[in-house]
Every structure is written in C-alpha cells, then in structure tokens.
Amino acid sequence: MEWPLWKQHEDLARALWDQHGRRQALPLDDAASLERLERRLLTQWLLLGRNAGAVLPEDASACAHFLRCAAAWVSQQRPTVEDVVSALIEDGQHPWRWLLIHLPPEPLGPWLRTLGSVPALRPLCWEIARCQDTVLADLPEPSPTEDPDTVLARLRWMADHPHAPAIDPDPPGCHAGTAARYWWVRGACARGRISAREGLEHLQDMEGSDAVLRLMGVLGLPEALDTLVDALPRHAGAAWGLALNGTPAAVDALIAGLSQPRHLSDIRAALEAVSGLRLPRGPRGPRPLHTGAGPNPQMMAQSWWRKTRPRLHASQRLWQGAPQTPVSLARHVMATAGREADGLQLRLALALEAPPAAPREHWQHQRRRQLAAHVQVLQAISPQEAVHA
C-alpha cells in the first residue's frame, strides 16, 4: 500500500530527531520551543508507525536505524520483550534503551521484571524509573552484592526522582567510584539529608570534574569559589559552577575570566546566563591588526557590573541579572532546557529540599507540567518571600 507524502514524513522525522539531539547538547535552550519540537517529533513517529516496516529500508545509518525502531515502538506491532532484551544484551546502547526510558510500554511491570532478571540490564530498570511520574512497584530489590553500574543507576534515581524514598544516610564506601559518590552527595543535598557545607566537604575529596565543579557551584557557598576559580583554566564546568553559584564574588571571577583564552566560549555563555547580558562575539578568522577593533565583552560586562554590584549583598545569588526568589527561580527552571538546565533545576531542588521535576533530558511537556505545579504552590505560600535560592 502506498502512503502519500511518505518520503516527506521520513525526511521530517529524521530532521527533527537530529535537531532534538543538537538542542539537548546546547548549554541553554528555550524549553517551550523544545517542547513544541518534541510534539512534532512524536507526531511524525506515530505517522511512520502506521507502516513501520517501510521506514527507510535501504538506509543503514544510525539515524535511520533509530527512526525504524521508534516507528516500530509506537506501532500496533511493538517488538516483544524477548526481542528487546536480546537486542539489548547484544548492544547496550540499542535504540530500544532510549525508547524504554522515554516511552515506556504499558503495563510496565512485566517488562521491569524481565529486565531485572538479567543482571546486565538491572541498571536500565532504575534509568526507566528515574523518568516516570510515580515510584514503580516492580523495581529490582536492592542487594548488597549489586554491581557498580546498578548501584550508580539506583543512586541517580534516588537523587533525581521527585518521589523516590530518602537516599541512604551513609555515603558509599571508599571502594565506590567517584560517580557513585557524586550522585550520593547530589541526592543527599537535594533531599536535605546533609547540609550544603557537608556536601562541599565530600566534593572537595573527589577528583575535579565538570559535574563535581557544577555541583560545588550549585551549593552556593563562598568556600567553593577558590576551587572554582583555580579550575577555570582547565575545566569548562568551573565556569558554569561560578554561574550557578551566582554570588557577586562568582560574577567577579567570571568577568575576570573573560581575559582567559581557554574555555572562553563557556565563560562568556556562563556570564551571559548569570547576568542576562548579550555579550559581543569576537571576529571569526585571524585577529584584527588593531586590538581596539570591535566591542570588548569584558568592558561591556564591567560597565554593567559597576552599576549592578553596589545594589547587592554578598550572599545574594543572581540568574539573568536579578536576585532569585523561589518563585522566580522555578519560573527560570521551567523556561530553560539544555545541558545547564540540570544545574539550575538542582538549585531549585536545594531550595525545596526535594527534586522538583523529571530530569532535564526527559520530555519537556512532563517536566514543565511538574514545574508549573511548583510555581503555583510557591506563589500561594510565599508571594513576597526573597530567598537566596
């Protein structure tokens, strides 16, 4: 049977999926716009699912393979759990993995029980659970002999899911990897099990990484600033740690960092995020002969900062040029997608002592719906309250 405009639907689905991946990798993006793109993408998958076997049959690319899987997944002939498990055992990054996490089948219980019976796929159960609205009933029982990947996936779920049980009171042992210890600190801070200062002490014992530096900034403590400034020439995450810290001293460091050649794009983007400025870009290609040619980003930032800084006290935390209340911070989180939305959402979690929404990489309609509910509650509880969130 021939379907009208079939090739156009294939081309559009491919273009939308490519655009979705590129936008997920951006530092910051507009969440409402990304939500619209995701709705268009799902619509194209549903259209192609009406004849999933005819999707790009001659194309061997990874994108075409994903598109065929997505069309089959939303079709009336979804692959069986046995076929999916077999494919995932052979290739842990098979498209079925992404689709299970972001478009879980219903009922989900039999799938979780089957996945949980395969040791190599037990971590996937917790990754699926991390993006669901509710706490699932058929998750694997924790075991003292769990492999490190399963432990890490469960810690990620406990740190990020709005309704997961309280995270373990004790940190992972010294045998655990840095990633497991990082996720324990993140979850314990987000749920109020340990103070920000205790969290920072744990982080300072870890090897510096972009994730660790971002979390140091999220905690909002002045004691983290020396570490972040010292790491700025070596780690792009230090720039975003300073932006997420958001205090006047952190803004000082970002403005000074504009003179550094390494990670300049991240330093500039981080400063734009915390200040609300749109800084000029340097010219492409060779440097101009006259160093004074064109606007100077550092001079522009300094001019804004001279007017703004005297109105702030040392512990106020900025985003988009203004000190944040819980309501304004929740609105910013709701409006923001992209890689660095994770840190901003974590800042809100620390203010609420609970994760507020699904992870930033999940569907925006679900995440923004959860955040909108928080905005309404915060407006009702504290319409005038100013908190250094």
Tab-separated table of C-alpha atoms in Angstrom:
chain	number	residue	atom	x	y	z
A	1	MET	CA	0.000	0.000	0.000
A	2	GLU	CA	1.319	3.444	-0.917
A	3	TRP	CA	1.208	6.261	1.630
A	4	PRO	CA	1.022	9.838	0.321
A	5	LEU	CA	3.965	12.071	1.222
A	6	TRP	CA	5.753	9.127	2.865
A	7	LYS	CA	9.240	10.340	1.994
A	8	GLN	CA	8.459	13.811	3.317
A	9	HIS	CA	7.439	12.284	6.656
A	10	GLU	CA	10.660	10.254	6.747
A	11	ASP	CA	12.759	13.315	5.977
A	12	LEU	CA	10.950	15.443	8.542
A	13	ALA	CA	11.262	12.801	11.265
A	14	ARG	CA	14.980	12.471	10.563
A	15	ALA	CA	15.488	16.252	10.632
A	16	LEU	CA	13.509	16.669	13.861
A	17	TRP	CA	15.436	13.888	15.621
A	18	ASP	CA	18.741	15.395	14.532
A	19	GLN	CA	17.625	18.819	15.735
A	20	HIS	CA	16.454	17.333	19.032
A	21	GLY	CA	19.889	15.833	19.678
A	22	ARG	CA	21.690	19.062	18.856
A	23	ARG	CA	19.414	21.096	21.086
A	24	GLN	CA	19.833	18.703	24.007
A	25	ALA	CA	23.587	19.363	23.772
A	26	LEU	CA	23.253	23.157	23.867
A	27	PRO	CA	24.320	24.803	27.142
A	28	LEU	CA	20.955	26.585	27.465
A	29	ASP	CA	17.818	26.436	25.343
A	30	ASP	CA	14.207	27.568	25.380
A	31	ALA	CA	12.122	24.812	26.972
A	32	ALA	CA	8.794	25.849	25.417
A	33	SER	CA	10.300	25.789	21.930
A	34	LEU	CA	11.900	22.403	22.593
A	35	GLU	CA	8.555	21.082	23.832
A	36	ARG	CA	6.943	22.078	20.526
A	37	LEU	CA	9.705	20.318	18.594
A	38	GLU	CA	9.208	17.159	20.678
A	39	ARG	CA	5.483	17.140	19.984
A	40	ARG	CA	6.163	17.400	16.242
A	41	LEU	CA	8.704	14.584	16.519
A	42	LEU	CA	6.244	12.280	18.296
A	43	THR	CA	3.601	13.062	15.670
A	44	GLN	CA	5.967	12.009	12.888
A	45	TRP	CA	6.845	8.781	14.691
A	46	LEU	CA	3.156	7.952	15.060
A	47	LEU	CA	2.575	8.594	11.351
A	48	LEU	CA	5.512	6.373	10.366
A	49	GLY	CA	4.359	3.744	12.860
A	50	ARG	CA	1.354	3.068	10.634
A	51	ASN	CA	3.749	1.244	8.277
A	52	ALA	CA	6.913	0.793	10.358
A	53	GLY	CA	8.353	-1.867	8.091
A	54	ALA	CA	8.619	0.610	5.214
A	55	VAL	CA	10.720	3.230	7.033
A	56	LEU	CA	13.997	3.947	5.194
A	57	PRO	CA	14.594	0.286	4.276
A	58	GLU	CA	17.756	0.983	2.240
A	59	ASP	CA	19.405	3.362	4.740
A	60	ALA	CA	21.993	1.752	7.053
A	61	SER	CA	22.820	4.904	9.043
A	62	ALA	CA	22.435	5.066	12.835
A	63	CYS	CA	19.782	7.772	12.472
A	64	ALA	CA	17.696	5.642	10.108
A	65	HIS	CA	18.080	2.644	12.461
A	66	PHE	CA	16.759	4.712	15.370
A	67	LEU	CA	13.894	6.027	13.267
A	68	ARG	CA	12.875	2.493	12.248
A	69	CYS	CA	12.938	1.414	15.893
A	70	ALA	CA	10.927	4.439	17.021
A	71	ALA	CA	8.272	3.808	14.366
A	72	ALA	CA	8.054	0.138	15.359
A	73	TRP	CA	7.898	1.075	19.053
A	74	VAL	CA	4.805	3.288	18.651
A	75	SER	CA	3.128	0.987	16.122
A	76	GLN	CA	0.446	-1.607	16.734
A	77	GLN	CA	3.123	-4.327	16.418
A	78	ARG	CA	5.568	-3.286	19.150
A	79	PRO	CA	8.516	-5.706	19.497
A	80	THR	CA	8.196	-8.356	22.176
A	81	VAL	CA	10.042	-8.088	25.474
A	82	GLU	CA	12.123	-11.116	24.473
A	83	ASP	CA	13.286	-9.455	21.245
A	84	VAL	CA	14.096	-6.225	23.064
A	85	VAL	CA	16.066	-7.995	25.808
A	86	SER	CA	18.010	-9.997	23.236
A	87	ALA	CA	18.936	-6.848	21.307
A	88	LEU	CA	19.975	-5.008	24.487
A	89	ILE	CA	22.164	-7.895	25.646
A	90	GLU	CA	23.963	-7.730	22.309
A	91	ASP	CA	24.140	-3.899	22.256
A	92	GLY	CA	23.541	-1.989	25.488
A	93	GLN	CA	23.033	1.269	23.558
A	94	HIS	CA	20.463	-0.131	21.141
A	95	PRO	CA	17.639	2.358	20.402
A	96	TRP	CA	15.328	0.179	22.485
A	97	ARG	CA	17.140	1.534	25.559
A	98	TRP	CA	16.218	5.184	24.866
A	99	LEU	CA	12.679	4.241	23.910
A	100	LEU	CA	12.167	2.175	27.065
A	101	ILE	CA	13.305	5.109	29.217
A	102	HIS	CA	11.333	7.845	27.469
A	103	LEU	CA	8.334	5.963	26.026
A	104	PRO	CA	7.835	3.057	28.455
A	105	PRO	CA	5.307	0.389	27.436
A	106	GLU	CA	2.144	-0.224	29.414
A	107	PRO	CA	1.783	-2.205	31.547
A	108	LEU	CA	5.409	-1.680	32.545
A	109	GLY	CA	5.604	-4.251	35.347
A	110	PRO	CA	6.231	-7.361	33.182
A	111	TRP	CA	8.974	-5.517	31.291
A	112	LEU	CA	10.704	-4.452	34.512
A	113	ARG	CA	10.549	-7.982	35.915
A	114	THR	CA	12.073	-9.420	32.758
A	115	LEU	CA	14.776	-6.745	32.520
A	116	GLY	CA	15.538	-7.128	36.224
A	117	SER	CA	16.093	-10.851	35.796
A	118	VAL	CA	19.082	-10.148	33.509
A	119	PRO	CA	22.000	-8.847	35.625
A	120	ALA	CA	23.411	-6.719	32.798
A	121	LEU	CA	20.041	-4.973	32.344
A	122	ARG	CA	19.206	-4.270	36.006
A	123	PRO	CA	20.654	-0.722	35.766
A	124	LEU	CA	18.207	0.008	32.950
A	125	CYS	CA	15.281	-0.639	35.316
A	126	TRP	CA	16.414	2.257	37.506
A	127	GLU	CA	17.042	4.520	34.490
A	128	ILE	CA	13.473	3.846	33.335
A	129	ALA	CA	12.162	4.570	36.837
A	130	ARG	CA	14.100	7.855	37.038
A	131	CYS	CA	11.930	9.419	34.318
A	132	GLN	CA	8.496	8.222	35.486
A	133	ASP	CA	5.838	10.252	37.286
A	134	THR	CA	5.396	7.722	40.089
A	135	VAL	CA	7.539	5.253	42.016
A	136	LEU	CA	7.289	1.958	40.152
A	137	ALA	CA	6.266	-1.192	42.012
A	138	ASP	CA	8.299	-3.808	40.142
A	139	LEU	CA	11.831	-2.485	40.524
A	140	PRO	CA	14.588	-4.952	41.448
A	141	GLU	CA	15.201	-5.459	45.157
A	142	PRO	CA	18.480	-3.821	46.249
A	143	SER	CA	21.199	-6.320	47.080
A	144	PRO	CA	24.496	-5.913	48.975
A	145	THR	CA	26.206	-7.699	46.082
A	146	GLU	CA	24.941	-5.371	43.353
A	147	ASP	CA	27.383	-4.497	40.611
A	148	PRO	CA	28.655	-0.892	40.456
A	149	ASP	CA	26.530	0.019	37.410
A	150	THR	CA	23.326	-0.977	39.209
A	151	VAL	CA	24.354	0.886	42.352
A	152	LEU	CA	25.063	4.005	40.288
A	153	ALA	CA	21.742	3.813	38.398
A	154	ARG	CA	19.806	3.425	41.658
A	155	LEU	CA	21.637	6.413	43.188
A	156	ARG	CA	20.755	8.505	40.118
A	157	TRP	CA	17.093	7.547	40.565
A	158	MET	CA	17.126	8.359	44.281
A	159	ALA	CA	18.823	11.702	43.602
A	160	ASP	CA	16.547	12.886	40.786
A	161	HIS	CA	13.086	11.335	41.150
A	162	PRO	CA	10.619	13.649	42.918
A	163	HIS	CA	9.015	10.779	44.849
A	164	ALA	CA	11.879	8.341	45.404
A	165	PRO	CA	12.480	7.295	49.014
A	166	ALA	CA	15.057	9.093	51.132
A	167	ILE	CA	18.586	8.442	49.966
A	168	ASP	CA	20.797	6.176	52.084
A	169	PRO	CA	22.042	8.092	55.158
A	170	ASP	CA	25.627	6.899	54.739
A	171	PRO	CA	27.830	7.673	51.712
A	172	PRO	CA	29.129	4.846	49.515
A	173	GLY	CA	32.312	3.260	50.832
A	174	CYS	CA	35.790	4.219	49.725
A	175	HIS	CA	35.676	1.359	47.214
A	176	ALA	CA	32.891	3.131	45.274
A	177	GLY	CA	33.798	5.182	42.228
A	178	THR	CA	33.688	8.954	42.017
A	179	ALA	CA	30.423	8.848	40.045
A	180	ALA	CA	28.603	6.918	42.799
A	181	ARG	CA	29.896	9.255	45.499
A	182	TYR	CA	28.956	12.290	43.411
A	183	TRP	CA	25.358	11.073	42.961
A	184	TRP	CA	25.053	10.250	46.651
A	185	VAL	CA	26.156	13.810	47.589
A	186	ARG	CA	23.839	15.299	44.985
A	187	GLY	CA	20.847	13.326	46.239
A	188	ALA	CA	21.621	13.843	49.928
A	189	CYS	CA	21.903	17.617	49.446
A	190	ALA	CA	18.819	17.838	47.225
A	191	ARG	CA	16.720	16.000	49.815
A	192	GLY	CA	18.117	17.817	52.839
A	193	ARG	CA	19.820	14.747	54.311
A	194	ILE	CA	23.115	16.636	54.602
A	195	SER	CA	23.895	20.352	54.640
A	196	ALA	CA	25.447	22.209	51.729
A	197	ARG	CA	28.643	22.577	53.742
A	198	GLU	CA	28.810	18.814	54.391
A	199	GLY	CA	28.185	18.217	50.686
A	200	LEU	CA	31.036	20.540	49.752
A	201	GLU	CA	33.407	18.701	52.095
A	202	HIS	CA	32.596	15.435	50.311
A	203	LEU	CA	33.055	17.045	46.889
A	204	GLN	CA	36.434	18.530	47.829
A	205	ASP	CA	37.675	14.999	48.494
A	206	MET	CA	36.821	13.935	44.929
A	207	GLU	CA	38.840	14.337	41.783
A	208	GLY	CA	37.752	17.514	39.993
A	209	SER	CA	35.372	17.006	37.067
A	210	ASP	CA	32.852	19.192	35.279
A	211	ALA	CA	29.972	17.543	37.182
A	212	VAL	CA	31.668	17.969	40.571
A	213	LEU	CA	32.520	21.612	39.836
A	214	ARG	CA	28.965	22.393	38.754
A	215	LEU	CA	27.590	20.866	41.944
A	216	MET	CA	30.072	22.857	44.027
A	217	GLY	CA	28.639	25.991	42.447
A	218	VAL	CA	25.025	24.912	42.945
A	219	LEU	CA	25.624	24.623	46.704
A	220	GLY	CA	26.154	28.405	46.766
A	221	LEU	CA	28.929	28.514	49.369
A	222	PRO	CA	31.753	31.077	49.333
A	223	GLU	CA	34.182	28.335	50.361
A	224	ALA	CA	33.826	26.766	46.890
A	225	LEU	CA	34.906	29.860	44.969
A	226	ASP	CA	38.672	29.384	45.289
A	227	THR	CA	38.381	25.846	43.899
A	228	LEU	CA	36.190	27.011	41.004
A	229	VAL	CA	38.440	29.939	40.108
A	230	ASP	CA	41.506	27.708	40.255
A	231	ALA	CA	39.829	25.181	37.922
A	232	LEU	CA	38.596	27.792	35.433
A	233	PRO	CA	41.598	27.470	33.035
A	234	ARG	CA	41.280	23.656	32.972
A	235	HIS	CA	37.569	22.808	33.205
A	236	ALA	CA	34.607	24.317	31.368
A	237	GLY	CA	32.425	23.086	34.243
A	238	ALA	CA	34.099	25.617	36.534
A	239	ALA	CA	32.573	28.487	34.532
A	240	TRP	CA	29.106	27.014	34.958
A	241	GLY	CA	29.820	26.304	38.613
A	242	LEU	CA	30.500	30.006	39.080
A	243	ALA	CA	27.319	30.938	37.199
A	244	LEU	CA	25.247	28.539	39.299
A	245	ASN	CA	26.843	29.918	42.455
A	246	GLY	CA	25.631	33.296	41.256
A	247	THR	CA	27.011	35.410	44.109
A	248	PRO	CA	28.721	38.749	43.425
A	249	ALA	CA	32.134	37.173	44.057
A	250	ALA	CA	31.352	34.485	41.445
A	251	VAL	CA	30.364	37.156	38.914
A	252	ASP	CA	33.648	38.969	39.653
A	253	ALA	CA	35.515	35.769	38.769
A	254	LEU	CA	33.597	35.232	35.521
A	255	ILE	CA	34.219	38.789	34.352
A	256	ALA	CA	37.938	38.386	35.131
A	257	GLY	CA	37.851	35.050	33.279
A	258	LEU	CA	36.910	36.771	30.006
A	259	SER	CA	40.612	37.533	29.595
A	260	GLN	CA	41.456	33.805	29.515
A	261	PRO	CA	41.752	32.174	26.084
A	262	ARG	CA	40.803	28.643	27.259
A	263	HIS	CA	37.108	27.814	27.634
A	264	LEU	CA	36.277	31.376	26.636
A	265	SER	CA	33.004	30.353	24.976
A	266	ASP	CA	31.810	28.651	28.172
A	267	ILE	CA	32.950	31.553	30.368
A	268	ARG	CA	31.099	34.015	28.139
A	269	ALA	CA	27.951	31.864	27.992
A	270	ALA	CA	28.013	31.330	31.759
A	271	LEU	CA	28.384	35.061	32.369
A	272	GLU	CA	25.509	35.777	29.987
A	273	ALA	CA	23.335	33.313	31.900
A	274	VAL	CA	24.020	34.813	35.304
A	275	SER	CA	23.960	38.447	34.121
A	276	GLY	CA	21.284	38.484	31.424
A	277	LEU	CA	23.706	40.305	29.103
A	278	ARG	CA	24.242	39.507	25.451
A	279	LEU	CA	27.978	39.891	25.074
A	280	PRO	CA	29.559	40.610	21.672
A	281	ARG	CA	31.330	37.752	19.901
A	282	GLY	CA	34.861	38.138	18.632
A	283	PRO	CA	35.536	38.113	14.892
A	284	ARG	CA	35.973	34.816	13.106
A	285	GLY	CA	39.296	34.023	11.493
A	286	PRO	CA	42.568	35.890	12.107
A	287	ARG	CA	42.709	38.531	14.836
A	288	PRO	CA	42.354	42.112	13.596
A	289	LEU	CA	45.531	44.179	13.313
A	290	HIS	CA	44.130	46.839	15.651
A	291	THR	CA	43.285	45.316	19.038
A	292	GLY	CA	40.707	48.028	19.672
A	293	ALA	CA	38.537	46.939	16.739
A	294	GLY	CA	35.007	45.918	17.723
A	295	PRO	CA	33.224	45.952	21.108
A	296	ASN	CA	35.047	44.453	24.088
A	297	PRO	CA	32.986	41.836	26.030
A	298	GLN	CA	34.928	42.386	29.250
A	299	MET	CA	34.488	46.156	29.148
A	300	MET	CA	30.756	45.748	28.481
A	301	ALA	CA	30.405	43.341	31.417
A	302	GLN	CA	32.411	45.597	33.708
A	303	SER	CA	30.236	48.583	32.814
A	304	TRP	CA	27.064	46.648	33.706
A	305	TRP	CA	28.643	45.272	36.882
A	306	ARG	CA	29.717	48.679	38.186
A	307	LYS	CA	26.058	49.733	38.155
A	308	THR	CA	24.658	46.438	39.490
A	309	ARG	CA	27.076	45.243	42.156
A	310	PRO	CA	26.541	48.088	44.703
A	311	ARG	CA	22.860	47.101	44.980
A	312	LEU	CA	23.657	43.524	46.035
A	313	HIS	CA	24.800	41.986	49.274
A	314	ALA	CA	27.451	39.274	49.335
A	315	SER	CA	25.151	36.252	49.649
A	316	GLN	CA	22.558	37.166	47.018
A	317	ARG	CA	22.540	34.801	44.045
A	318	LEU	CA	21.814	36.043	40.556
A	319	TRP	CA	20.381	34.465	37.434
A	320	GLN	CA	19.594	36.500	34.323
A	321	GLY	CA	20.761	39.628	36.115
A	322	ALA	CA	18.444	39.528	39.124
A	323	PRO	CA	18.479	38.000	42.627
A	324	GLN	CA	16.254	34.951	42.734
A	325	THR	CA	13.242	34.089	44.903
A	326	PRO	CA	11.879	30.525	44.886
A	327	VAL	CA	9.085	31.605	42.519
A	328	SER	CA	11.364	33.359	40.030
A	329	LEU	CA	13.885	30.517	40.151
A	330	ALA	CA	11.141	27.951	39.480
A	331	ARG	CA	9.971	30.043	36.506
A	332	HIS	CA	13.511	30.153	35.120
A	333	VAL	CA	13.861	26.377	35.508
A	334	MET	CA	10.520	25.865	33.764
A	335	ALA	CA	11.615	28.100	30.874
A	336	THR	CA	15.088	26.565	30.483
A	337	ALA	CA	16.256	23.461	28.644
A	338	GLY	CA	19.724	22.390	27.553
A	339	ARG	CA	22.718	20.882	29.320
A	340	GLU	CA	22.999	23.506	32.060
A	341	ALA	CA	19.300	23.348	32.936
A	342	ASP	CA	20.289	20.388	35.108
A	343	GLY	CA	22.285	22.603	37.481
A	344	LEU	CA	19.569	25.252	37.591
A	345	GLN	CA	16.954	22.606	38.403
A	346	LEU	CA	19.239	21.256	41.121
A	347	ARG	CA	19.458	24.759	42.618
A	348	LEU	CA	15.670	24.716	42.896
A	349	ALA	CA	15.795	21.240	44.456
A	350	LEU	CA	18.087	22.550	47.197
A	351	ALA	CA	15.651	25.395	47.890
A	352	LEU	CA	12.710	22.955	48.081
A	353	GLU	CA	14.662	20.088	49.722
A	354	ALA	CA	13.248	17.758	47.064
A	355	PRO	CA	13.771	17.201	43.331
A	356	PRO	CA	11.070	19.284	41.615
A	357	ALA	CA	10.627	17.524	38.272
A	358	ALA	CA	11.779	14.918	35.792
A	359	PRO	CA	15.398	15.161	34.594
A	360	ARG	CA	16.082	17.900	32.073
A	361	GLU	CA	16.709	15.371	29.256
A	362	HIS	CA	13.202	13.917	29.555
A	363	TRP	CA	10.139	15.149	27.649
A	364	GLN	CA	9.624	18.848	28.252
A	365	HIS	CA	5.838	18.616	28.474
A	366	GLN	CA	6.149	16.315	31.503
A	367	ARG	CA	8.930	18.300	33.138
A	368	ARG	CA	7.255	21.697	32.574
A	369	ARG	CA	3.918	20.420	33.890
A	370	GLN	CA	5.587	19.334	37.138
A	371	LEU	CA	7.414	22.650	37.453
A	372	ALA	CA	4.246	24.660	36.775
A	373	ALA	CA	2.655	22.977	39.784
A	374	HIS	CA	5.600	24.098	41.946
A	375	VAL	CA	5.278	27.669	40.683
A	376	GLN	CA	1.607	27.732	41.712
A	377	VAL	CA	2.341	26.324	45.179
A	378	LEU	CA	5.239	28.723	45.765
A	379	GLN	CA	3.155	31.701	44.691
A	380	ALA	CA	0.449	30.710	47.161
A	381	ILE	CA	2.831	30.068	50.057
A	382	SER	CA	5.323	32.906	49.775
A	383	PRO	CA	4.303	35.539	47.211
A	384	GLN	CA	6.731	38.145	48.604
A	385	GLU	CA	9.437	35.976	50.128
A	386	ALA	CA	13.016	36.609	48.942
A	387	VAL	CA	15.264	33.627	49.396
A	388	HIS	CA	18.862	33.252	48.243
A	389	ALA	CA	17.999	30.128	46.320
